[in-house]
Coordinates of C-alpha atoms in Angstrom, one line a residue:
Chain A
M1 CA 20.3 -8.4 2.7
V2 CA 22.9 -6.7 4.7
F3 CA 21.4 -3.1 4.0
C4 CA 17.7 -4.2 5.3
L5 CA 19.1 -5.8 8.3
L6 CA 21.0 -2.6 8.7
A7 CA 18.2 -0.6 7.6
F8 CA 16.0 -2.0 10.1
F9 CA 18.1 -2.2 13.0
L10 CA 18.8 1.6 12.2
I11 CA 15.5 2.3 12.8
A12 CA 14.8 0.2 15.8
V13 CA 17.5 1.5 17.6
T14 CA 16.9 5.3 16.8
L15 CA 13.5 4.6 18.4
F16 CA 14.3 3.0 21.3
T17 CA 16.3 6.0 22.3
G18 CA 13.6 8.0 22.6
I19 CA 12.0 5.4 25.2
G20 CA 12.6 7.7 27.9
T21 CA 10.1 10.0 26.8
L22 CA 7.4 7.3 27.2
N23 CA 5.8 7.4 30.9
V24 CA 2.6 6.3 31.9
D25 CA 1.2 9.6 31.7
V26 CA 1.1 9.5 27.7
F27 CA -1.0 6.4 27.8
T28 CA -3.5 7.6 30.7
K29 CA -3.8 11.4 30.3
S30 CA -5.8 13.2 27.9
A31 CA -4.4 15.3 24.9
L32 CA -5.3 18.2 26.4
Q33 CA -2.9 17.8 29.7
G34 CA 0.0 16.5 27.4
G35 CA -1.1 12.8 27.2
A36 CA -1.9 11.0 24.2
L37 CA -4.9 8.7 25.1
E38 CA -7.2 9.9 22.6
M39 CA -4.6 9.2 19.6
I40 CA -3.7 5.7 20.9
V41 CA -7.8 5.0 21.2
G42 CA -8.6 6.8 18.1
T43 CA -5.9 4.6 16.0
V44 CA -7.2 1.8 17.6
Y45 CA -11.0 2.8 16.0
L46 CA -9.8 3.6 12.9
F47 CA -8.0 0.4 12.4
L48 CA -10.4 -1.9 13.7
G49 CA -13.4 -0.3 11.9
A50 CA -11.8 -0.5 8.4
A51 CA -11.0 -4.0 9.0
A52 CA -14.7 -4.9 10.2
I53 CA -15.7 -3.4 6.5
A54 CA -12.9 -4.8 4.5
G55 CA -12.6 -8.3 6.2
P56 CA -16.0 -9.5 5.1
I57 CA -15.9 -7.8 1.7
G58 CA -12.3 -9.2 0.9
V59 CA -13.3 -12.6 2.2
F60 CA -16.0 -13.1 -0.1
T61 CA -14.1 -11.6 -2.9
A62 CA -11.7 -14.3 -2.3
I63 CA -14.3 -17.1 -2.1
Y64 CA -15.7 -15.9 -5.2
L65 CA -12.3 -15.8 -7.0
V66 CA -11.4 -19.0 -5.9
E67 CA -14.6 -21.1 -5.8
Y68 CA -16.9 -19.3 -7.9
A69 CA -15.4 -17.3 -10.8
P70 CA -15.2 -18.7 -14.3
S71 CA -12.3 -18.1 -15.9
G72 CA -13.3 -15.3 -18.6
K73 CA -13.1 -11.9 -19.1
V74 CA -14.6 -10.6 -16.0
T75 CA -12.7 -12.7 -13.7
R76 CA -9.7 -10.9 -15.3
I77 CA -11.2 -7.4 -14.7
I78 CA -11.8 -8.0 -11.0
D79 CA -8.4 -9.5 -10.6
Q80 CA -7.0 -6.5 -12.4
A81 CA -8.9 -3.9 -10.4
I82 CA -7.7 -5.5 -7.0
N83 CA -4.1 -5.4 -8.3
N84 CA -4.8 -1.7 -9.4
L85 CA -6.3 -0.8 -6.1
A86 CA -3.3 -2.2 -4.2
G87 CA -1.3 0.2 -6.5
V88 CA -3.3 3.5 -6.0
P89 CA -1.2 5.9 -4.2
S90 CA -2.6 6.5 -0.4
I91 CA -2.8 10.1 -1.2
I92 CA -5.2 9.4 -4.0
I93 CA -7.3 7.2 -1.9
G94 CA -7.5 10.1 0.8
L95 CA -8.7 12.4 -2.0
F96 CA -11.1 9.9 -3.2
G97 CA -12.2 9.2 0.1
Y98 CA -12.6 13.3 0.9
T99 CA -14.7 14.0 -2.3
F100 CA -16.9 10.9 -1.9
F101 CA -17.2 9.6 1.3
S102 CA -16.7 12.7 3.2
R103 CA -18.4 15.3 0.6
Q104 CA -20.6 13.5 -1.9
L105 CA -22.0 10.9 0.7
G106 CA -22.2 13.7 3.4
F107 CA -20.1 11.9 6.2
G108 CA -17.8 14.9 6.8
I109 CA -14.6 14.5 8.4
S110 CA -15.4 11.7 10.7
L111 CA -14.8 8.4 12.0
M112 CA -17.1 6.8 9.7
S113 CA -15.3 8.6 6.3
G114 CA -11.8 7.3 7.8
W115 CA -13.0 3.8 8.3
L116 CA -14.4 3.6 4.7
T117 CA -11.0 5.0 3.0
L118 CA -8.8 3.0 5.0
S119 CA -10.8 -0.2 4.3
L120 CA -10.1 0.3 0.4
M121 CA -6.3 0.2 1.4
I122 CA -7.0 -3.0 3.7
L123 CA -9.3 -4.8 1.0
P124 CA -6.4 -5.7 -1.6
I125 CA -4.4 -7.2 1.2
V126 CA -7.1 -9.4 2.9
I127 CA -8.1 -10.5 -0.5
R128 CA -4.8 -11.7 -1.6
G129 CA -3.9 -13.4 1.7
S130 CA -7.7 -14.9 1.9
E131 CA -7.5 -16.3 -1.7
E132 CA -4.2 -17.8 -1.3
A133 CA -5.3 -19.4 2.0
I134 CA -8.5 -21.1 0.8
R135 CA -6.5 -21.7 -2.5
I136 CA -4.4 -24.1 -0.3
V137 CA -7.3 -26.2 1.4
P138 CA -6.9 -29.3 -0.2
Q139 CA -10.3 -29.9 -2.7
G140 CA -11.1 -33.1 -0.7
F141 CA -12.4 -31.5 2.3
K142 CA -14.9 -29.7 0.3
Q143 CA -15.7 -32.6 -2.0
A144 CA -16.6 -34.7 1.1
A145 CA -19.2 -32.0 2.1
L146 CA -20.6 -32.0 -1.2
G147 CA -20.8 -35.9 -1.4
L148 CA -22.8 -35.7 1.8
G149 CA -25.4 -33.8 0.1
A150 CA -24.3 -29.9 1.1
T151 CA -25.1 -27.3 -1.4
K152 CA -21.5 -25.8 -2.7
W153 CA -22.2 -22.6 -0.3
K154 CA -22.9 -24.9 2.6
A155 CA -19.6 -27.2 1.7
I156 CA -17.2 -24.1 1.3
S157 CA -18.6 -21.9 4.2
L158 CA -18.7 -25.5 6.5
T159 CA -15.1 -26.9 5.5
T160 CA -12.6 -24.9 3.0
L161 CA -13.4 -21.6 5.3
I162 CA -12.9 -23.6 8.6
A163 CA -9.5 -24.6 7.3
A164 CA -8.8 -21.5 5.7
A165 CA -9.6 -19.4 8.8
P166 CA -6.1 -18.9 10.3
G167 CA -4.7 -17.7 6.8
I168 CA -7.7 -15.2 6.8
V169 CA -7.2 -13.9 9.9
T170 CA -3.5 -13.3 9.5
S171 CA -4.1 -11.4 6.4
V172 CA -6.7 -9.2 8.3
I173 CA -3.7 -8.8 10.9
L174 CA -1.4 -7.8 7.9
G175 CA -4.2 -5.4 6.4
I176 CA -4.5 -3.7 9.9
A177 CA -0.5 -3.2 10.2
R178 CA -0.5 -1.8 7.1
V179 CA -2.9 1.3 7.8
A180 CA -2.4 1.3 11.4
G181 CA 0.2 3.8 10.6
E182 CA -1.5 5.7 7.5
T183 CA -1.0 9.0 7.1
A184 CA -2.1 10.3 3.9
A185 CA -5.5 8.5 3.8
I186 CA -7.0 10.0 6.8
L187 CA -5.3 13.6 6.2
F188 CA -8.5 14.8 4.5
T189 CA -11.0 12.3 5.8
S190 CA -11.0 11.6 9.3
S191 CA -8.4 13.4 11.7
V192 CA -8.0 16.7 13.5
I193 CA -5.2 17.7 15.4
I194 CA -6.9 18.0 19.0
T195 CA -10.5 17.2 20.2
R196 CA -12.4 17.2 23.3
G197 CA -12.3 13.8 24.5
L198 CA -13.1 10.6 22.4
P199 CA -15.5 10.5 19.4
E200 CA -18.8 9.8 20.8
S201 CA -20.3 8.5 17.5
P202 CA -18.9 7.4 14.3
F203 CA -19.6 10.7 12.8
E204 CA -17.3 12.6 14.6
P205 CA -13.3 13.3 13.9
V206 CA -10.8 11.6 15.7
M207 CA -7.2 11.9 16.5
A208 CA -4.7 9.7 15.2
L209 CA -1.0 8.8 16.1
S210 CA 0.3 9.2 12.8
Y211 CA -1.7 12.3 11.8
N212 CA -0.4 13.8 14.9
I213 CA 3.1 13.2 14.3
Y214 CA 2.8 14.7 10.7
V215 CA 0.6 17.9 11.5
K216 CA 3.0 18.6 14.3
I217 CA 6.4 18.2 12.3
V218 CA 5.2 19.6 8.9
A219 CA 2.7 22.2 9.9
Q220 CA 3.2 23.3 13.0
G221 CA 7.3 23.0 12.7
T222 CA 7.6 21.2 16.0
E223 CA 11.1 19.7 16.9
P224 CA 11.1 15.8 15.8
E225 CA 12.4 15.4 19.1
R226 CA 9.2 16.5 20.9
V227 CA 6.9 13.7 19.1
F228 CA 9.4 10.9 20.0
G229 CA 6.9 9.1 22.2
I230 CA 4.0 9.2 20.1
A231 CA 6.4 7.9 17.1
L232 CA 7.6 5.0 18.9
I233 CA 4.0 3.9 20.4
L234 CA 3.1 3.7 16.5
F235 CA 5.9 1.7 16.0
L236 CA 5.3 -0.5 18.3
I237 CA 1.7 -1.2 17.7
V238 CA 2.4 -1.6 13.7
V239 CA 5.4 -4.0 14.5
T240 CA 3.4 -5.9 17.0
F241 CA 0.8 -6.3 14.6
S242 CA 3.1 -7.4 11.9
L243 CA 5.0 -9.6 13.9
V244 CA 1.7 -11.2 15.3
A245 CA 1.0 -12.2 11.6
I246 CA 4.2 -13.4 10.8
I247 CA 4.2 -15.9 13.5
L248 CA 0.8 -16.8 13.0
R249 CA 1.4 -17.7 9.4
I250 CA 4.5 -19.4 10.4
Y251 CA 2.7 -21.4 13.1
Y252 CA 0.1 -22.4 11.2
R253 CA 2.2 -23.5 8.0
R254 CA 3.8 -26.2 10.5
K255 CA 0.6 -27.1 12.4
Q256 CA -1.4 -27.9 9.3
P257 CA 0.5 -30.5 7.4
W258 CA -1.6 -29.8 3.9
L259 CA -0.3 -26.6 3.8
S260 CA 3.3 -27.0 3.0
Chain B
M1 CA -22.6 -10.2 -36.0
N2 CA -21.8 -14.1 -35.2
M3 CA -19.2 -12.4 -32.8
S4 CA -21.3 -10.4 -31.0
N5 CA -24.4 -12.8 -30.4
K6 CA -21.7 -15.0 -29.2
T7 CA -20.5 -12.7 -26.6
L8 CA -24.0 -11.7 -25.9
N9 CA -24.9 -15.5 -25.3
K10 CA -22.0 -15.7 -23.0
I11 CA -23.1 -12.7 -21.0
S12 CA -26.4 -13.9 -20.8
S13 CA -25.9 -17.2 -19.5
F14 CA -23.4 -15.7 -16.9
F15 CA -25.9 -14.0 -15.0
L16 CA -28.4 -16.6 -15.5
N17 CA -25.8 -18.7 -13.7
L18 CA -25.5 -16.0 -10.9
K19 CA -29.5 -16.2 -10.8
S20 CA -29.7 -19.9 -10.1
Q21 CA -27.6 -19.5 -6.9
P22 CA -28.3 -16.4 -4.6
M23 CA -25.1 -17.1 -2.8
T24 CA -23.3 -16.7 -5.9
V25 CA -24.7 -13.4 -6.5
V26 CA -23.6 -12.0 -3.1
L27 CA -20.0 -13.3 -3.5
F28 CA -20.0 -11.4 -7.0
L29 CA -21.4 -8.3 -5.9
C30 CA -18.4 -8.3 -3.2
A31 CA -16.0 -9.2 -5.8
S32 CA -17.5 -6.2 -8.1
F33 CA -16.8 -3.9 -5.5
S34 CA -13.0 -3.4 -6.1
V35 CA -13.9 -2.5 -9.6
I36 CA -16.7 0.0 -8.8
I37 CA -14.5 1.5 -6.1
L38 CA -11.8 1.6 -9.0
F39 CA -14.4 3.5 -11.3
L40 CA -15.7 5.8 -8.7
M41 CA -12.2 6.7 -7.8
L42 CA -11.4 7.8 -11.6
F43 CA -14.6 9.6 -11.8
F44 CA -14.6 11.4 -8.8
V45 CA -10.9 12.3 -9.0
A46 CA -11.5 13.5 -12.8
R47 CA -14.4 15.2 -11.8
E48 CA -13.0 17.5 -9.3
G49 CA -10.1 18.5 -11.6
A50 CA -12.0 18.7 -14.7
L51 CA -12.2 22.8 -13.8
A52 CA -8.6 22.7 -14.1
F53 CA -8.0 20.6 -16.8
S54 CA -10.4 22.7 -18.7
Q55 CA -8.9 25.9 -17.9
F56 CA -5.5 25.0 -18.1
G57 CA -5.1 22.0 -20.0
S58 CA -1.8 20.6 -20.5
D59 CA -0.3 23.6 -18.6
L60 CA -1.2 21.4 -15.6
F61 CA 1.8 19.4 -17.0
F62 CA 4.3 21.2 -18.5
G63 CA 3.9 25.2 -16.7
M64 CA 6.7 26.2 -15.2
Q65 CA 4.9 28.1 -12.1
W66 CA 2.5 27.6 -9.6
D67 CA 1.4 31.0 -8.5
L68 CA -2.0 31.6 -6.5
E69 CA -2.0 35.2 -7.3
S70 CA -1.4 35.3 -11.0
N71 CA -3.8 32.2 -11.4
L72 CA -0.9 30.0 -12.7
F73 CA -0.9 26.4 -11.9
G74 CA 1.9 24.5 -13.6
G75 CA 2.9 21.2 -12.4
F76 CA 6.0 20.7 -14.4
P77 CA 8.6 21.2 -11.3
L78 CA 6.3 18.9 -9.2
L79 CA 6.4 16.3 -11.8
Y80 CA 10.1 16.7 -12.2
G81 CA 10.4 16.5 -8.3
S82 CA 8.4 13.2 -8.4
L83 CA 10.3 11.5 -11.2
M84 CA 13.9 12.8 -9.9
V85 CA 13.2 11.7 -6.5
T86 CA 11.7 8.0 -7.9
F87 CA 14.4 7.4 -10.0
G88 CA 17.0 8.2 -7.5
A89 CA 15.4 5.8 -5.2
L90 CA 15.3 2.9 -7.9
I91 CA 18.9 3.5 -8.7
I92 CA 19.5 2.7 -5.0
A93 CA 16.7 -0.3 -4.7
I94 CA 17.4 -1.8 -7.8
P95 CA 20.6 -3.5 -7.1
V96 CA 20.2 -3.9 -3.3
G97 CA 16.8 -5.3 -3.9
V98 CA 17.3 -7.7 -6.5
C99 CA 20.7 -8.8 -4.9
T100 CA 18.9 -9.4 -1.8
A101 CA 16.0 -11.6 -3.3
I102 CA 19.0 -13.7 -5.1
F103 CA 20.8 -14.1 -1.9
V104 CA 17.6 -14.6 0.0
S105 CA 16.0 -17.3 -2.0
E106 CA 19.1 -18.8 -3.5
V107 CA 22.2 -18.7 -1.3
L108 CA 20.9 -18.4 2.2
P109 CA 20.7 -21.6 4.0
F110 CA 17.0 -22.6 4.3
Y111 CA 16.3 -22.4 8.3
L112 CA 17.3 -18.8 7.9
R113 CA 14.9 -17.8 5.3
D114 CA 11.9 -17.4 7.0
P115 CA 13.5 -14.9 9.6
I116 CA 15.2 -12.7 7.2
K117 CA 11.8 -12.4 5.0
S118 CA 10.1 -11.7 8.0
I119 CA 12.2 -8.9 9.0
I120 CA 11.9 -7.3 5.2
E121 CA 8.3 -7.8 5.7
L122 CA 8.5 -5.9 8.9
L123 CA 10.3 -3.2 7.0
A124 CA 7.7 -2.9 4.4
S125 CA 4.9 -2.4 7.4
I126 CA 6.6 0.5 9.0
P127 CA 4.4 3.5 8.5
S128 CA 5.6 6.1 6.0
V129 CA 5.0 8.6 8.7
I130 CA 7.9 6.6 10.7
Y131 CA 10.1 6.9 8.1
G132 CA 10.0 10.5 7.5
F133 CA 10.5 10.9 11.4
I134 CA 13.7 8.6 11.2
G135 CA 14.7 10.7 7.9
L136 CA 14.1 14.2 9.8
L137 CA 16.2 12.8 13.0
V138 CA 19.0 10.9 11.2
V139 CA 19.4 11.3 7.6
V140 CA 18.6 15.1 7.4
P141 CA 21.4 15.9 9.4
F142 CA 23.8 13.4 8.1
I143 CA 23.1 14.7 4.7
A144 CA 23.7 18.1 5.6
S145 CA 27.5 17.6 7.6
T146 CA 28.5 14.9 4.9
F147 CA 27.9 17.6 1.9
G148 CA 28.5 21.0 3.9
I149 CA 25.1 22.2 3.1
V150 CA 22.8 24.3 5.3
S151 CA 19.8 22.0 4.7
G152 CA 19.9 18.5 4.7
Q153 CA 16.2 18.5 2.9
T154 CA 17.0 17.5 -0.1
A155 CA 16.2 15.2 -3.2
L156 CA 19.2 13.0 -2.1
T157 CA 17.6 12.5 1.5
S158 CA 14.2 11.5 0.0
S159 CA 15.6 9.2 -2.4
L160 CA 17.4 7.2 0.1
I161 CA 14.2 7.1 2.4
L162 CA 12.4 6.0 -0.4
S163 CA 14.9 3.5 -1.5
I164 CA 14.4 1.7 1.9
M165 CA 10.5 1.8 1.6
T166 CA 11.1 0.3 -2.2
I167 CA 13.4 -2.6 -1.5
P168 CA 10.7 -4.8 0.4
T169 CA 8.2 -4.5 -2.5
I170 CA 11.2 -5.6 -4.9
V171 CA 12.8 -8.4 -3.0
S172 CA 9.2 -9.9 -2.2
V173 CA 7.9 -10.0 -5.8
S174 CA 11.2 -10.9 -7.5
G175 CA 12.2 -13.3 -4.5
E176 CA 8.8 -15.1 -5.2
I177 CA 9.6 -15.6 -8.9
I178 CA 13.2 -16.5 -8.4
S179 CA 12.1 -19.4 -6.1
A180 CA 9.9 -20.7 -8.3
V181 CA 12.3 -21.5 -11.2
P182 CA 12.2 -24.9 -11.6
K183 CA 14.8 -27.0 -9.6
N184 CA 16.0 -29.5 -12.5
Y185 CA 16.9 -26.3 -14.5
K186 CA 19.4 -25.3 -11.9
E187 CA 20.6 -28.8 -11.3
A188 CA 21.2 -29.2 -14.8
A189 CA 23.4 -26.3 -15.2
L190 CA 25.4 -27.7 -11.7
G191 CA 25.3 -31.1 -13.4
L192 CA 27.1 -29.5 -16.3
G193 CA 30.0 -28.0 -14.2
A194 CA 28.8 -24.7 -13.5
T195 CA 29.5 -23.0 -10.4
K196 CA 26.4 -21.5 -8.2
W197 CA 27.3 -18.0 -9.3
E198 CA 27.3 -19.1 -13.3
T199 CA 23.8 -21.0 -12.6
I200 CA 22.3 -18.1 -11.1
K201 CA 24.0 -15.6 -13.7
S202 CA 22.9 -18.1 -16.8
V203 CA 19.8 -20.1 -15.6
V204 CA 17.7 -18.3 -12.8
L205 CA 18.2 -14.7 -14.1
P206 CA 17.1 -14.9 -17.5
I207 CA 14.0 -17.3 -16.3
S208 CA 13.0 -14.7 -13.7
K209 CA 13.5 -11.6 -15.9
S210 CA 10.3 -10.7 -16.6
G211 CA 9.4 -11.0 -12.8
I212 CA 12.2 -8.7 -11.6
L213 CA 11.1 -6.4 -14.2
A214 CA 7.6 -6.2 -13.0
S215 CA 9.0 -6.0 -9.5
I216 CA 10.9 -3.1 -10.2
M217 CA 7.6 -1.5 -12.0
L218 CA 5.6 -2.1 -8.8
G219 CA 8.6 -0.7 -6.9
F220 CA 8.0 2.7 -9.0
G221 CA 4.6 2.9 -8.6
R222 CA 5.1 2.6 -4.8
A223 CA 7.7 5.5 -4.7
V224 CA 6.1 7.4 -7.1
G225 CA 3.2 7.9 -4.9
E226 CA 4.8 8.2 -1.6
T227 CA 3.5 11.2 0.3
I228 CA 4.0 11.5 3.8
A229 CA 7.8 10.5 4.4
V230 CA 8.9 12.8 1.3
S231 CA 6.8 15.3 2.2
M232 CA 8.7 15.5 5.6
I233 CA 12.3 15.4 4.3
S234 CA 12.3 16.8 0.8
G235 CA 12.2 20.6 1.7
N236 CA 9.1 21.1 -0.4
Q237 CA 10.2 23.7 -3.0
A238 CA 8.4 23.6 -6.1
H239 CA 11.4 24.5 -8.7
V240 CA 13.4 22.4 -11.4
A241 CA 16.0 21.2 -9.0
S242 CA 19.4 21.2 -10.6
S243 CA 21.1 18.7 -8.4
Y244 CA 20.0 16.1 -5.8
L245 CA 21.3 18.1 -3.2
D246 CA 18.6 20.4 -4.0
A247 CA 15.3 20.6 -2.0
V248 CA 12.3 19.3 -4.4
Y249 CA 8.5 19.2 -4.1
T250 CA 6.6 15.9 -5.3
I251 CA 3.2 15.7 -6.4
P252 CA 1.7 13.7 -3.5
S253 CA 3.4 15.8 -1.0
F254 CA 2.0 19.2 -2.8
I255 CA -1.3 17.7 -2.6
A256 CA -0.9 16.8 1.0
I257 CA 0.4 20.2 2.1
H258 CA -2.1 22.2 -0.1
M259 CA -5.3 20.6 0.1
G260 CA -6.1 21.8 3.8
E261 CA -5.7 25.7 2.7
A262 CA -7.7 25.3 -1.1
P263 CA -11.0 26.4 -0.4
V264 CA -13.6 23.5 -1.9
G265 CA -14.6 24.3 -5.3
S266 CA -12.1 26.7 -5.9
V267 CA -9.2 26.8 -9.0
E268 CA -6.6 25.8 -6.7
Y269 CA -8.7 22.8 -5.5
S270 CA -9.6 21.6 -8.7
A271 CA -5.8 21.8 -10.0
L272 CA -4.8 19.6 -6.7
F273 CA -7.1 16.9 -7.9
G274 CA -6.4 17.4 -11.6
L275 CA -2.2 16.6 -10.2
G276 CA -4.2 13.6 -8.4
L277 CA -5.4 12.5 -11.6
I278 CA -1.8 12.8 -13.2
L279 CA -0.4 10.6 -10.6
L280 CA -3.5 8.2 -10.4
I281 CA -3.0 7.6 -14.1
I282 CA 1.1 7.1 -13.7
T283 CA 0.3 4.6 -11.2
F284 CA -2.3 2.9 -13.1
I285 CA -0.4 2.5 -16.5
V286 CA 2.7 1.2 -14.5
N287 CA 0.5 -1.4 -12.3
T288 CA -1.1 -2.5 -15.0
L289 CA 2.2 -3.2 -17.2
A290 CA 3.5 -4.9 -14.7
D291 CA 0.6 -7.3 -14.4
I292 CA 1.3 -7.7 -18.1
V293 CA 5.0 -8.5 -17.8
V294 CA 4.4 -11.1 -15.0
K295 CA 1.5 -12.8 -16.8
R296 CA 3.7 -12.8 -19.7
G297 CA 6.9 -14.1 -17.7
V298 CA 4.6 -16.8 -16.3
Q299 CA 3.5 -18.5 -19.9
P300 CA 6.2 -20.3 -21.7

């Protein structure tokens, strides 16, 4: 445990030594002028779109698994597939995204390909988180609605789903935290090192913080110190999302008495 | 015959059930999305890699050289590099991870558990490119000066960073299993006069054995597929490394670095997908086994 704490503090301290490299220009100036505006906005675009795709599918899957799925082979296969999807290395997701979304479906190197690829990484996190949130809601809520004559879907969407909403939102935020800094999956599918301004349609490539750090260091041989600023911004974005998710979870566990 | 009729009946009644409730169909389709994607993934990666497999066959696993000009595509040094780095990481991560899990769920006072778990979760959410960055900035110079070698980009460096990335997986999965050990088992042991440590050793650990094993396998799956951090700090040299102080190249980092320059449809491109397929199958097997181990462990 001490090891983990040490590791975390080491990482935080190291990154904060780079705080001097940050200034207002980084946030407001375009990349062509030495800022990071397009990278920050590009990263936000990427994870918001991916969450918008994975969110509904993930929540529906979770509802199906908890409330509808008959216990049998089909359900077991779905369950197993979700676990396997969660375990697929991000570089393979990237390869798949490139052959399928970029080439087969013809989206090219674009925001759209990035969204779809990243949504595959968020999906298992949203499913597992929402499943947990839905499972924990007392059956009584739903049964009361059923007793009043609601159909099954109505009962679930009007009671269970609303009671589970905080947990579901938390899982989506956790999913965002997991992909906001993802590099391997967008390496071939959506990002480029420099663009002229922000993408105007989902079918244009975007810049991203993580991609820039990686390519600058590995392909262009930039000294790590020179990307300190963007690394710090990325770290802050990801840690903020994780913290929000963690705090939300703890808060709602206390607030909703049936949860513990 | 009877058997197949029964399954047929089951399947048809399953679909009939779907038909009577429109919302169920929508939900079922969403749920099957993961299955479909997984199949598409296998199919597409395999399709792109087929050319290389048909030309080189097992050479993709066992060939010693990857040389574009002489048309050699041997993945053995990469496979070796991947396994070497992963095992190095696990050797560090298993003891630290399991001890942390025991400590957090058995020893730590209750009010400290949430904060500590949160920090471990934060550790898991840090992007790999940041780990690579920190590795370059801190660990690489440290390794170079400690061992007096020219470049600190070694297998050891990668194993160190990878272990930090794997520990959260091991802690969270095995921690969950350890805290699920029934309380009365522990109380029985304590009541017989066992010390806390004896209880952990002879009651908690044997019961959660399979969960811990599963967490290690999931950690393996995560470490073997890690791309970005490793490709930044492992030195990237495709040879069979003689020691942990040598530079290595792993399958995922090789794919990440070479995909950009391989012309679409070329043999090299296909060979990279072939490597990807090997990696995908390795992680499939490991993850499925982990699942089976967990399910076995849960049933008494």
